[in-house]
Structure formats: structure tokens, C-alpha cells
Amino acid sequence: MTTGTLKRSKEKKSRKSKQVVIVDEKSPLLPTKKHEADGGSDEFDGASFSGAVFNLSTTIVGAGIMALPATMKVLGLVVGIAMIIFMAFLTEASIELLLRYSRTAKSVSYAGLMGDAFGKYGRMLIQICVIVNNIGVLVVYMIIIGDVLSGTTSSGVHHAGVLEAWFGQHWWNGRFFVLLFTTLAVFAPLASLKRIDSLGYTSALSVALAIVFLVITVGITVYKLISGTVLMPRLFPNVTDLTSFLNLFTVVPVLVTAYICHYNVHSIDNELEDNTQIKAVVRTALSLCSSVYVLTSIFGFLLFGDATLDDVLANFDTDLGIPYSSLLNDIVRVSYAAHLMLVFPIVFYPLRINLDGLLFPSARSLNSDNLRFASLSVGLIAVVLLGANFIPSIWDAFQFTGATAAVCIGFIFPAAVTLRDRYGIATKRDKILCIFMIVLAVFSNAVAIYSDTYALFKKNPTQRA
């Protein structure tokens, strides 16, 4: 993702479509020579369709999937599944608007499109939102990895991590050391890659690991269904008063966060070998992820019922009442921790580019400045590592991020660009859809923030003198 609109540009012919594709000369996402530093002449020919699908799918499926079964506890199975599918269609519509206006404005980045529609401050606003959203998401990822591998203590109850359960408590499987080792051994090498297409294979592996989690969850649930130990799930929300009604809106930030991938769409589009495929890439990725989300929500909620925790992964630290329960618990937790490790660089990629655009808007391409590239990478990874070690609560922060930066990235900004309609290409249907998105986003998330704040103060009432 770059930070400006298109200026004087180069022309590059796509191998498959043979059409002329206009790309920004300063864009850090330009196809570049693989061996330029070594004096080689091999050219990057463009990302494949499958690689683009896996990269976008990996952007979508992150820690949000762990909270989706808990949304079923709030909404009930029928309404919850309907909302997951509805959010997928709404996400596709907002991405379509982004791509349509980007083509018309000849913008090769989300920031460039916002700059074209609203000037310098519009560009800066989207960059700040991406930075806030992605830092929050990466901190959540790292905290979950620490919880899974090293354990966590909640409300005075200690939940042993996988390494602690296997080897006992030692200094080398403590939280800080495990996260530091993971950062140096996994995050740093993957974050040093300059093209998002270079992460295609790790993205495919991360999607496979998410499917491993899903398959095991489905298998356990089916086994318990056959043995008759699964209770009938609640199909509809239980609304008894105004408070319980307002509580329904607390799931909105989770659903929004689960589908946020808009900040990587331009990056993936710019690297596609045939950029006419981007709409098919988006639809395929959203279909794949929606299927995973629906199945995870159904079987996760069936398995744990009203005992489903905000992070369903935490439910896998007890005896499931089936053969090899301990082994399956470990496989589920380790596979998903590995999935989050591989998702990390996909989310980190646009974070670094947007911070660079915010701090150095007139500098040369980030890919051609190794010192700036390394400095931003090291600084951001250090911030995330520190946040994961010192921030005590992740889910309140996760909901706050979803209700603010994420909803702006996913719905409010695409709708604002369309309503601004600088090129007069919006239809009446587009404008009605955009007004609906803005009203729904603002109202739902305002109620969600109010409900969370009310619950927090109710839990910790101020003592009167």
C-alpha cells in the first residue's frame, strides 16, 4: 500500500491479459527485479491467482475466528450465522466500491484513493486508522500465542500453556522468553520480505492450519453428538430487557474485525499477474473464509454451549470427555498458534507501509531504502512485543479497535469516497447502500461501546464516600 495518488507512471504489460497496466513509479509494491542487488536481470512476473487468494484469506482469518463461537452465545445460532453471511456480502460490496473508484482515480493504494477524494488529511486519516488497527491486531495475536505456549492466569485461575504442560515451569518457556524467541525466529525473518507475494506459501500453510483447527473441532463435536452428550443449542437471542437487547450489539465489533482485509486489497491487486482477476480473488477469499467462519461458529458453539469463552481456544485446556482429549487439545492450540505466527507478516506488511507514508510522505520508495525499511520494521516489531508483554487485557482492546479504526477502514471510508463521488460514477443504489453502511456502522458500534462501558462500570462500581 502506497501513500499517494498516481503521478508520472510506467507501463507494464500483463503476460496473460496483454493489456497495459498503469503503476506508480514510486510505489513500493511495484514488481521489481528479484536479483537487483546482485546485478541479475530476472523480473518478477506477477502474483498468481491462488497466491493472491491465500494472501487475502490469511489477512481475513486471524484471531477474530476465535471469538465467533461466542457471538453465537449472544445472538443464537440462526441469527449469528445470518450475521456472518450478511457481513461477508457487505464486505464484498465495500471492497468493490474501493476497487471501482481506485481504477477511476488511477490510485494504487487505499491511502492514495482517500487522498484523491479528501486531500492530504483524508490520506493521513486512513493511514492512522490502519496503524491503530494493525498494531492492536498484532498485539492480540502475540498475546494469544503467549497464552497458548506459556499459559495465562485469569481471575486467579492459572491455565497452563502447552510448553508448561509438556516440560513444567522453566525460565525458557516463560512468556517473555517465548515471545522474544518467536519474534526473532519467525516474525523478524518473515517481516523482512519486501513483496507480499513472497508470503504466498506461508499464507497457504496458515489457511491449512486454520482448517486443521476446524476439522478437529467438527470431529469432536460429531463424536459427542453421536454419544448424545451435546445439548440442544440456543437458536435465537435471549432478550428479556433493554440491557440484554443492547448486549446484542457487542458482537458487531467482533464481526467487523473478522472481515477487515481492505488495507491489503490494493497491495495484492498491484502484484497480480492479471489484475482483472482481483474481483474473483476477493469473492473466492470471502467465500472460503465465510465457510470456515460459519462451520467454526456452529461446531464451536455446539461443543461448548453457554460455556463458550470469548476466546474459544481457551476452552481447549480441559478434558473434553473423549478419547485422546489431551492430545487433541494440544494439536488444536499449537496449530492455531502456528497459524497466527504465519498471519503476523501479512498484517505487518501494510502497517509498515502506512507508517512510512505517514512519517515520510515525500521519500523515495520504501523498498529501495534498506535503512528506512529495517528501522521501521525493527521499531514496529519492538512496539508489538512490548505491548504483548505489558497489556493485561486483550478482548476489551480488540472490541475497541473493531468499533473504531476497523469499522472506518471497512465501511465508513469506502462509503464516504462513494458519497463524495468525485468522478460522478456512483449509482443511486450505491449511494443508498453507502448511507446504510454508515448508519449501521455508527449506530451499532456506538451502542456496542456504550454497552461495554456500562458493563465495565457495573462490574467495578465506584465506591461512594
GROMACS .gro file of C-alpha atoms in nm:
model
  465
    1MET     CA    1   0.000   0.000   0.000
    2THR     CA    2   0.144   0.333  -0.100
    3THR     CA    3   0.059   0.681   0.012
    4GLY     CA    4  -0.007   0.897  -0.288
    5THR     CA    5  -0.216   0.917  -0.600
    6LEU     CA    6  -0.082   0.824  -0.937
    7LYS     CA    7   0.162   1.067  -1.095
    8ARG     CA    8   0.405   1.013  -1.382
    9SER     CA    9   0.399   0.638  -1.432
   10LYS     CA   10   0.543   0.338  -1.609
   11GLU     CA   11   0.357   0.093  -1.829
   12LYS     CA   12   0.384  -0.280  -1.774
   13LYS     CA   13   0.219  -0.544  -1.990
   14SER     CA   14   0.050  -0.833  -1.820
   15ARG     CA   15   0.161  -1.169  -1.955
   16LYS     CA   16  -0.187  -1.315  -1.964
   17SER     CA   17  -0.416  -1.024  -2.041
   18LYS     CA   18  -0.165  -0.843  -2.265
   19GLN     CA   19  -0.327  -0.519  -2.151
   20VAL     CA   20  -0.142  -0.212  -2.035
   21VAL     CA   21  -0.141  -0.174  -1.659
   22ILE     CA   22  -0.053   0.164  -1.515
   23VAL     CA   23   0.156   0.151  -1.199
   24ASP     CA   24   0.307   0.418  -0.979
   25GLU     CA   25   0.677   0.470  -1.030
   26LYS     CA   26   0.725   0.541  -0.658
   27SER     CA   27   0.507   0.255  -0.539
   28PRO     CA   28   0.686   0.012  -0.307
   29LEU     CA   29   0.456  -0.257  -0.443
   30LEU     CA   30   0.591  -0.241  -0.795
   31PRO     CA   31   0.709  -0.567  -0.945
   32THR     CA   32   1.084  -0.537  -0.901
   33LYS     CA   33   1.386  -0.731  -1.006
   34LYS     CA   34   1.447  -1.031  -0.788
   35HIS     CA   35   1.823  -1.009  -0.802
   36GLU     CA   36   1.867  -0.639  -0.850
   37ALA     CA   37   2.117  -0.621  -0.567
   38ASP     CA   38   2.324  -0.892  -0.729
   39GLY     CA   39   2.308  -0.739  -1.073
   40GLY     CA   40   2.071  -1.006  -1.206
   41SER     CA   41   1.806  -0.940  -1.468
   42ASP     CA   42   1.523  -1.175  -1.367
   43GLU     CA   43   1.191  -0.992  -1.340
   44PHE     CA   44   0.902  -1.057  -1.104
   45ASP     CA   45   0.622  -1.161  -1.342
   46GLY     CA   46   0.333  -1.106  -1.104
   47ALA     CA   47   0.146  -1.296  -0.835
   48SER     CA   48  -0.069  -1.596  -0.920
   49PHE     CA   49  -0.443  -1.619  -0.860
   50SER     CA   50  -0.404  -1.887  -0.592
   51GLY     CA   51  -0.128  -1.694  -0.414
   52ALA     CA   52  -0.346  -1.382  -0.408
   53VAL     CA   53  -0.643  -1.580  -0.269
   54PHE     CA   54  -0.430  -1.732   0.008
   55ASN     CA   55  -0.279  -1.394   0.100
   56LEU     CA   56  -0.619  -1.226   0.120
   57SER     CA   57  -0.769  -1.523   0.308
   58THR     CA   58  -0.484  -1.507   0.557
   59THR     CA   59  -0.548  -1.135   0.604
   60ILE     CA   60  -0.913  -1.212   0.685
   61VAL     CA   61  -0.880  -1.521   0.907
   62GLY     CA   62  -0.692  -1.418   1.219
   63ALA     CA   63  -0.774  -1.410   1.588
   64GLY     CA   64  -1.130  -1.296   1.511
   65ILE     CA   65  -1.233  -1.652   1.433
   66MET     CA   66  -1.172  -1.747   1.798
   67ALA     CA   67  -1.443  -1.503   1.912
   68LEU     CA   68  -1.709  -1.608   1.660
   69PRO     CA   69  -1.844  -1.905   1.860
   70ALA     CA   70  -1.901  -1.660   2.148
   71THR     CA   71  -2.114  -1.445   1.916
   72MET     CA   72  -2.343  -1.747   1.877
   73LYS     CA   73  -2.384  -1.745   2.257
   74VAL     CA   74  -2.510  -1.385   2.232
   75LEU     CA   75  -2.710  -1.399   1.909
   76GLY     CA   76  -2.817  -1.762   1.895
   77LEU     CA   77  -2.727  -1.999   1.613
   78VAL     CA   78  -2.975  -1.877   1.348
   79VAL     CA   79  -2.922  -1.502   1.388
   80GLY     CA   80  -2.547  -1.549   1.440
   81ILE     CA   81  -2.496  -1.742   1.115
   82ALA     CA   82  -2.716  -1.495   0.926
   83MET     CA   83  -2.499  -1.208   1.055
   84ILE     CA   84  -2.175  -1.379   0.949
   85ILE     CA   85  -2.309  -1.426   0.595
   86PHE     CA   86  -2.453  -1.072   0.586
   87MET     CA   87  -2.117  -0.924   0.689
   88ALA     CA   88  -1.945  -1.118   0.409
   89PHE     CA   89  -2.176  -0.963   0.146
   90LEU     CA   90  -2.136  -0.617   0.299
   91THR     CA   91  -1.757  -0.657   0.295
   92GLU     CA   92  -1.759  -0.761  -0.071
   93ALA     CA   93  -1.973  -0.456  -0.156
   94SER     CA   94  -1.737  -0.216   0.024
   95ILE     CA   95  -1.429  -0.366  -0.144
   96GLU     CA   96  -1.598  -0.342  -0.485
   97LEU     CA   97  -1.653   0.029  -0.426
   98LEU     CA   98  -1.288   0.074  -0.328
   99LEU     CA   99  -1.165  -0.103  -0.641
  100ARG     CA  100  -1.403   0.081  -0.875
  101TYR     CA  101  -1.301   0.425  -0.752
  102SER     CA  102  -0.934   0.327  -0.739
  103ARG     CA  103  -0.946   0.230  -1.108
  104THR     CA  104  -1.117   0.557  -1.199
  105ALA     CA  105  -0.882   0.771  -0.988
  106LYS     CA  106  -0.578   0.566  -1.100
  107SER     CA  107  -0.488   0.517  -0.734
  108VAL     CA  108  -0.274   0.217  -0.644
  109SER     CA  109  -0.338   0.232  -0.270
  110TYR     CA  110  -0.615   0.289  -0.018
  111ALA     CA  111  -0.429   0.596   0.110
  112GLY     CA  112  -0.395   0.727  -0.245
  113LEU     CA  113  -0.769   0.689  -0.300
  114MET     CA  114  -0.851   0.873   0.024
  115GLY     CA  115  -0.603   1.142  -0.075
  116ASP     CA  116  -0.768   1.177  -0.413
  117ALA     CA  117  -1.114   1.211  -0.257
  118PHE     CA  118  -1.037   1.417   0.055
  119GLY     CA  119  -0.685   1.552   0.013
  120LYS     CA  120  -0.388   1.526   0.249
  121TYR     CA  121  -0.600   1.488   0.563
  122GLY     CA  122  -0.803   1.205   0.412
  123ARG     CA  123  -0.483   1.019   0.328
  124MET     CA  124  -0.344   1.075   0.677
  125LEU     CA  125  -0.670   0.961   0.840
  126ILE     CA  126  -0.674   0.622   0.666
  127GLN     CA  127  -0.304   0.572   0.746
  128ILE     CA  128  -0.364   0.642   1.115
  129CYS     CA  129  -0.661   0.402   1.121
  130VAL     CA  130  -0.460   0.122   0.958
  131ILE     CA  131  -0.173   0.180   1.204
  132VAL     CA  132  -0.406   0.173   1.508
  133ASN     CA  133  -0.600  -0.129   1.380
  134ASN     CA  134  -0.299  -0.337   1.279
  135ILE     CA  135  -0.091  -0.268   1.589
  136GLY     CA  136  -0.391  -0.368   1.802
  137VAL     CA  137  -0.448  -0.684   1.599
  138LEU     CA  138  -0.079  -0.785   1.610
  139VAL     CA  139  -0.063  -0.730   1.987
  140VAL     CA  140  -0.369  -0.956   2.023
  141TYR     CA  141  -0.203  -1.221   1.805
  142MET     CA  142   0.114  -1.216   2.010
  143ILE     CA  143  -0.074  -1.228   2.342
  144ILE     CA  144  -0.274  -1.530   2.226
  145ILE     CA  145   0.047  -1.703   2.115
  146GLY     CA  146   0.196  -1.633   2.459
  147ASP     CA  147  -0.118  -1.764   2.633
  148VAL     CA  148  -0.118  -2.084   2.427
  149LEU     CA  149   0.251  -2.164   2.463
  150SER     CA  150   0.332  -2.023   2.809
  151GLY     CA  151  -0.003  -2.014   2.985
  152THR     CA  152  -0.205  -1.736   3.144
  153THR     CA  153  -0.373  -1.651   3.472
  154SER     CA  154  -0.728  -1.516   3.471
  155SER     CA  155  -0.936  -1.431   3.780
  156GLY     CA  156  -0.685  -1.613   3.998
  157VAL     CA  157  -0.708  -1.932   3.791
  158HIS     CA  158  -0.393  -2.043   3.608
  159HIS     CA  159  -0.434  -2.201   3.263
  160ALA     CA  160  -0.120  -2.393   3.179
  161GLY     CA  161   0.038  -2.336   2.838
  162VAL     CA  162   0.141  -2.617   2.608
  163LEU     CA  163   0.513  -2.589   2.686
  164GLU     CA  164   0.446  -2.570   3.059
  165ALA     CA  165   0.225  -2.879   3.042
  166TRP     CA  166   0.489  -3.071   2.849
  167PHE     CA  167   0.806  -2.969   3.034
  168GLY     CA  168   0.699  -2.798   3.355
  169GLN     CA  169   0.780  -2.439   3.454
  170HIS     CA  170   1.126  -2.320   3.340
  171TRP     CA  171   1.276  -1.982   3.257
  172TRP     CA  172   1.299  -2.071   2.888
  173ASN     CA  173   0.925  -2.139   2.850
  174GLY     CA  174   0.822  -1.824   3.036
  175ARG     CA  175   0.605  -1.574   2.850
  176PHE     CA  176   0.868  -1.309   2.773
  177PHE     CA  177   1.133  -1.553   2.650
  178VAL     CA  178   0.886  -1.748   2.432
  179LEU     CA  179   0.756  -1.430   2.268
  180LEU     CA  180   1.109  -1.297   2.222
  181PHE     CA  181   1.223  -1.624   2.062
  182THR     CA  182   0.914  -1.632   1.837
  183THR     CA  183   0.978  -1.272   1.733
  184LEU     CA  184   1.343  -1.336   1.640
  185ALA     CA  185   1.292  -1.678   1.482
  186VAL     CA  186   0.961  -1.630   1.299
  187PHE     CA  187   0.829  -1.274   1.287
  188ALA     CA  188   1.154  -1.092   1.202
  189PRO     CA  189   1.252  -1.313   0.903
  190LEU     CA  190   0.902  -1.309   0.753
  191ALA     CA  191   0.860  -0.935   0.813
  192SER     CA  192   1.183  -0.867   0.623
  193LEU     CA  193   1.028  -0.980   0.292
  194LYS     CA  194   0.956  -0.683   0.066
  195ARG     CA  195   0.684  -0.834  -0.156
  196ILE     CA  196   0.357  -0.961  -0.019
  197ASP     CA  197   0.353  -1.233  -0.287
  198SER     CA  198   0.663  -1.380  -0.119
  199LEU     CA  199   0.431  -1.483   0.163
  200GLY     CA  200   0.207  -1.692  -0.065
  201TYR     CA  201   0.332  -2.030   0.061
  202THR     CA  202   0.322  -1.933   0.429
  203SER     CA  203  -0.029  -1.798   0.372
  204ALA     CA  204  -0.138  -2.130   0.221
  205LEU     CA  205   0.008  -2.310   0.523
  206SER     CA  206  -0.168  -2.073   0.764
  207VAL     CA  207  -0.504  -2.139   0.595
  208ALA     CA  208  -0.434  -2.513   0.618
  209LEU     CA  209  -0.362  -2.479   0.991
  210ALA     CA  210  -0.691  -2.292   1.042
  211ILE     CA  211  -0.867  -2.579   0.863
  212VAL     CA  212  -0.690  -2.828   1.094
  213PHE     CA  213  -0.846  -2.646   1.390
  214LEU     CA  214  -1.185  -2.658   1.218
  215VAL     CA  215  -1.163  -3.029   1.125
  216ILE     CA  216  -1.070  -3.132   1.481
  217THR     CA  217  -1.348  -2.917   1.629
  218VAL     CA  218  -1.602  -3.070   1.387
  219GLY     CA  219  -1.474  -3.422   1.461
  220ILE     CA  220  -1.500  -3.378   1.838
  221THR     CA  221  -1.850  -3.230   1.809
  222VAL     CA  222  -1.975  -3.509   1.580
  223TYR     CA  223  -1.834  -3.771   1.821
  224LYS     CA  224  -2.016  -3.607   2.113
  225LEU     CA  225  -2.336  -3.572   1.908
  226ILE     CA  226  -2.331  -3.946   1.835
  227SER     CA  227  -2.268  -4.024   2.202
  228GLY     CA  228  -2.555  -3.791   2.300
  229THR     CA  229  -2.353  -3.557   2.521
  230VAL     CA  230  -2.419  -3.236   2.324
  231LEU     CA  231  -2.712  -3.024   2.438
  232MET     CA  232  -2.954  -2.853   2.200
  233PRO     CA  233  -2.805  -2.508   2.123
  234ARG     CA  234  -2.997  -2.183   2.158
  235LEU     CA  235  -3.123  -2.079   1.813
  236PHE     CA  236  -3.225  -1.720   1.886
  237PRO     CA  237  -3.103  -1.447   2.123
  238ASN     CA  238  -3.243  -1.432   2.473
  239VAL     CA  239  -3.380  -1.077   2.505
  240THR     CA  240  -3.556  -1.003   2.832
  241ASP     CA  241  -3.492  -0.633   2.891
  242LEU     CA  242  -3.319  -0.327   2.744
  243THR     CA  243  -2.978  -0.431   2.878
  244SER     CA  244  -2.994  -0.772   2.713
  245PHE     CA  245  -3.106  -0.605   2.388
  246LEU     CA  246  -2.814  -0.361   2.392
  247ASN     CA  247  -2.581  -0.652   2.466
  248LEU     CA  248  -2.660  -0.792   2.120
  249PHE     CA  249  -2.464  -0.505   1.964
  250THR     CA  250  -2.142  -0.600   2.145
  251VAL     CA  251  -2.083  -0.865   1.877
  252VAL     CA  252  -2.070  -0.604   1.597
  253PRO     CA  253  -1.702  -0.505   1.652
  254VAL     CA  254  -1.605  -0.873   1.652
  255LEU     CA  255  -1.788  -0.937   1.323
  256VAL     CA  256  -1.638  -0.623   1.168
  257THR     CA  257  -1.285  -0.717   1.275
  258ALA     CA  258  -1.332  -1.072   1.145
  259TYR     CA  259  -1.366  -0.945   0.785
  260ILE     CA  260  -1.128  -0.647   0.775
  261CYS     CA  261  -0.885  -0.700   0.487
  262HIS     CA  262  -0.932  -0.375   0.291
  263TYR     CA  263  -0.585  -0.244   0.373
  264ASN     CA  264  -0.425  -0.533   0.180
  265VAL     CA  265  -0.655  -0.542  -0.125
  266HIS     CA  266  -0.455  -0.281  -0.319
  267SER     CA  267  -0.124  -0.449  -0.233
  268ILE     CA  268  -0.250  -0.782  -0.364
  269ASP     CA  269  -0.411  -0.617  -0.668
  270ASN     CA  270  -0.088  -0.436  -0.759
  271GLU     CA  271   0.112  -0.759  -0.761
  272LEU     CA  272  -0.139  -0.972  -0.956
  273GLU     CA  273  -0.012  -1.105  -1.286
  274ASP     CA  274  -0.355  -1.026  -1.435
  275ASN     CA  275  -0.519  -0.753  -1.230
  276THR     CA  276  -0.860  -0.814  -1.391
  277GLN     CA  277  -0.877  -1.115  -1.156
  278ILE     CA  278  -0.894  -0.911  -0.837
  279LYS     CA  279  -1.275  -0.928  -0.806
  280ALA     CA  280  -1.264  -1.306  -0.841
  281VAL     CA  281  -0.983  -1.317  -0.585
  282VAL     CA  282  -1.196  -1.119  -0.337
  283ARG     CA  283  -1.505  -1.334  -0.391
  284THR     CA  284  -1.309  -1.659  -0.362
  285ALA     CA  285  -1.131  -1.549  -0.045
  286LEU     CA  286  -1.453  -1.424   0.118
  287SER     CA  287  -1.637  -1.746   0.025
  288LEU     CA  288  -1.358  -1.960   0.171
  289CYS     CA  289  -1.334  -1.756   0.491
  290SER     CA  290  -1.712  -1.732   0.538
  291SER     CA  291  -1.738  -2.111   0.512
  292VAL     CA  292  -1.466  -2.152   0.775
  293TYR     CA  293  -1.634  -1.891   0.997
  294VAL     CA  294  -1.980  -2.049   0.975
  295LEU     CA  295  -1.854  -2.402   1.045
  296THR     CA  296  -1.632  -2.287   1.332
  297SER     CA  297  -1.918  -2.091   1.487
  298ILE     CA  298  -2.168  -2.377   1.457
  299PHE     CA  299  -1.948  -2.657   1.586
  300GLY     CA  300  -1.765  -2.445   1.845
  301PHE     CA  301  -2.096  -2.336   1.997
  302LEU     CA  302  -2.240  -2.689   1.974
  303LEU     CA  303  -1.934  -2.824   2.154
  304PHE     CA  304  -1.923  -2.580   2.446
  305GLY     CA  305  -2.271  -2.424   2.452
  306ASP     CA  306  -2.320  -2.143   2.703
  307ALA     CA  307  -1.977  -2.225   2.849
  308THR     CA  308  -1.814  -2.090   2.531
  309LEU     CA  309  -1.549  -1.835   2.626
  310ASP     CA  310  -1.472  -1.510   2.444
  311ASP     CA  311  -1.162  -1.689   2.311
  312VAL     CA  312  -1.286  -2.039   2.226
  313LEU     CA  313  -0.924  -2.156   2.216
  314ALA     CA  314  -0.922  -2.124   2.596
  315ASN     CA  315  -1.197  -2.389   2.613
  316PHE     CA  316  -0.947  -2.645   2.488
  317ASP     CA  317  -0.746  -2.660   2.812
  318THR     CA  318  -0.979  -2.904   2.991
  319ASP     CA  319  -1.091  -3.264   2.950
  320LEU     CA  320  -1.333  -3.280   2.655
  321GLY     CA  321  -1.474  -3.615   2.764
  322ILE     CA  322  -1.348  -3.803   2.460
  323PRO     CA  323  -1.056  -4.041   2.392
  324TYR     CA  324  -0.718  -3.870   2.343
  325SER     CA  325  -0.863  -3.542   2.472
  326SER     CA  326  -0.527  -3.411   2.593
  327LEU     CA  327  -0.357  -3.483   2.259
  328LEU     CA  328  -0.636  -3.320   2.059
  329ASN     CA  329  -0.630  -3.015   2.286
  330ASP     CA  330  -0.257  -2.973   2.223
  331ILE     CA  331  -0.296  -3.015   1.845
  332VAL     CA  332  -0.576  -2.755   1.834
  333ARG     CA  333  -0.383  -2.499   2.037
  334VAL     CA  334  -0.044  -2.550   1.871
  335SER     CA  335  -0.189  -2.549   1.517
  336TYR     CA  336  -0.372  -2.223   1.577
  337ALA     CA  337  -0.075  -2.060   1.746
  338ALA     CA  338   0.128  -2.154   1.436
  339HIS     CA  339  -0.150  -2.011   1.218
  340LEU     CA  340  -0.129  -1.676   1.397
  341MET     CA  341   0.250  -1.674   1.359
  342LEU     CA  342   0.207  -1.703   0.981
  343VAL     CA  343  -0.072  -1.442   0.971
  344PHE     CA  344   0.151  -1.191   1.153
  345PRO     CA  345   0.362  -1.081   0.850
  346ILE     CA  346   0.052  -1.038   0.630
  347VAL     CA  347  -0.092  -0.786   0.877
  348PHE     CA  348   0.250  -0.634   0.946
  349TYR     CA  349   0.311  -0.558   0.575
  350PRO     CA  350   0.052  -0.277   0.535
  351LEU     CA  351   0.129  -0.150   0.887
  352ARG     CA  352   0.488  -0.073   0.789
  353ILE     CA  353   0.392   0.086   0.457
  354ASN     CA  354   0.127   0.312   0.612
  355LEU     CA  355   0.357   0.425   0.892
  356ASP     CA  356   0.624   0.504   0.631
  357GLY     CA  357   0.372   0.701   0.427
  358LEU     CA  358   0.261   0.895   0.734
  359LEU     CA  359   0.615   0.978   0.851
  360PHE     CA  360   0.791   1.012   0.513
  361PRO     CA  361   0.526   1.112   0.255
  362SER     CA  362   0.779   1.254   0.007
  363ALA     CA  363   1.056   0.997   0.048
  364ARG     CA  364   1.162   0.755  -0.222
  365SER     CA  365   1.018   0.403  -0.240
  366LEU     CA  366   1.050   0.212   0.088
  367ASN     CA  367   1.177  -0.095  -0.096
  368SER     CA  368   1.475   0.099  -0.229
  369ASP     CA  369   1.579   0.237   0.112
  370ASN     CA  370   1.709  -0.055   0.320
  371LEU     CA  371   1.793   0.158   0.624
  372ARG     CA  372   1.442   0.306   0.646
  373PHE     CA  373   1.286  -0.035   0.578
  374ALA     CA  374   1.489  -0.202   0.854
  375SER     CA  375   1.437   0.081   1.105
  376LEU     CA  376   1.059   0.083   1.064
  377SER     CA  377   1.043  -0.298   1.080
  378VAL     CA  378   1.252  -0.323   1.398
  379GLY     CA  379   1.070  -0.034   1.566
  380LEU     CA  380   0.722  -0.170   1.495
  381ILE     CA  381   0.808  -0.526   1.599
  382ALA     CA  382   0.953  -0.389   1.926
  383VAL     CA  383   0.632  -0.192   1.996
  384VAL     CA  384   0.415  -0.501   1.935
  385LEU     CA  385   0.642  -0.718   2.154
  386LEU     CA  386   0.630  -0.469   2.440
  387GLY     CA  387   0.253  -0.434   2.406
  388ALA     CA  388   0.205  -0.811   2.420
  389ASN     CA  389   0.408  -0.830   2.742
  390PHE     CA  390   0.254  -0.535   2.925
  391ILE     CA  391  -0.110  -0.504   2.810
  392PRO     CA  392  -0.314  -0.718   3.053
  393SER     CA  393  -0.649  -0.736   2.868
  394ILE     CA  394  -0.685  -0.819   2.500
  395TRP     CA  395  -1.055  -0.855   2.431
  396ASP     CA  396  -1.171  -0.514   2.553
  397ALA     CA  397  -0.896  -0.362   2.339
  398PHE     CA  398  -0.994  -0.591   2.049
  399GLN     CA  399  -1.356  -0.472   2.069
  400PHE     CA  400  -1.249  -0.109   2.093
  401THR     CA  401  -1.029  -0.146   1.784
  402GLY     CA  402  -1.315  -0.313   1.595
  403ALA     CA  403  -1.558  -0.039   1.693
  404THR     CA  404  -1.331   0.247   1.584
  405ALA     CA  405  -1.042   0.201   1.338
  406ALA     CA  406  -1.167  -0.125   1.184
  407VAL     CA  407  -1.518   0.000   1.110
  408CYS     CA  408  -1.374   0.313   0.947
  409ILE     CA  409  -1.141   0.107   0.725
  410GLY     CA  410  -1.407  -0.146   0.628
  411PHE     CA  411  -1.721   0.059   0.580
  412ILE     CA  412  -1.719   0.429   0.667
  413PHE     CA  413  -1.429   0.535   0.442
  414PRO     CA  414  -1.540   0.334   0.132
  415ALA     CA  415  -1.891   0.478   0.177
  416ALA     CA  416  -1.753   0.831   0.220
  417VAL     CA  417  -1.548   0.804  -0.101
  418THR     CA  418  -1.859   0.687  -0.289
  419LEU     CA  419  -2.082   0.963  -0.149
  420ARG     CA  420  -1.811   1.217  -0.232
  421ASP     CA  421  -1.837   1.076  -0.588
  422ARG     CA  422  -1.565   1.295  -0.733
  423TYR     CA  423  -1.596   1.132  -1.076
  424GLY     CA  424  -1.976   1.103  -1.093
  425ILE     CA  425  -1.981   0.722  -1.127
  426ALA     CA  426  -2.195   0.632  -0.824
  427THR     CA  427  -2.543   0.494  -0.893
  428LYS     CA  428  -2.848   0.565  -0.678
  429ARG     CA  429  -2.818   0.209  -0.543
  430ASP     CA  430  -2.454   0.274  -0.447
  431LYS     CA  431  -2.546   0.585  -0.250
  432ILE     CA  432  -2.834   0.414  -0.068
  433LEU     CA  433  -2.601   0.125   0.022
  434CYS     CA  434  -2.335   0.366   0.148
  435ILE     CA  435  -2.580   0.560   0.365
  436PHE     CA  436  -2.698   0.226   0.506
  437MET     CA  437  -2.339   0.119   0.579
  438ILE     CA  438  -2.253   0.443   0.758
  439VAL     CA  439  -2.573   0.448   0.968
  440LEU     CA  440  -2.539   0.079   1.057
  441ALA     CA  441  -2.169   0.115   1.142
  442VAL     CA  442  -2.202   0.430   1.352
  443PHE     CA  443  -2.517   0.324   1.538
  444SER     CA  444  -2.416  -0.037   1.603
  445ASN     CA  445  -2.067   0.045   1.720
  446ALA     CA  446  -2.182   0.340   1.933
  447VAL     CA  447  -2.426   0.108   2.111
  448ALA     CA  448  -2.152  -0.159   2.142
  449ILE     CA  449  -1.911   0.089   2.303
  450TYR     CA  450  -2.186   0.214   2.536
  451SER     CA  451  -2.284  -0.140   2.634
  452ASP     CA  452  -1.923  -0.244   2.701
  453THR     CA  453  -1.857   0.071   2.903
  454TYR     CA  454  -2.178   0.024   3.103
  455ALA     CA  455  -2.090  -0.339   3.177
  456LEU     CA  456  -1.738  -0.237   3.283
  457PHE     CA  457  -1.863   0.026   3.528
  458LYS     CA  458  -2.133  -0.209   3.655
  459LYS     CA  459  -1.867  -0.473   3.722
  460ASN     CA  460  -1.643  -0.218   3.901
  461PRO     CA  461  -1.884   0.032   4.062
  462THR     CA  462  -1.738   0.349   4.209
  463GLN     CA  463  -1.735   0.338   4.584
  464ARG     CA  464  -1.927   0.628   4.739
  465ALA     CA  465  -1.776   0.821   5.025
   0.00000   0.00000   0.00000
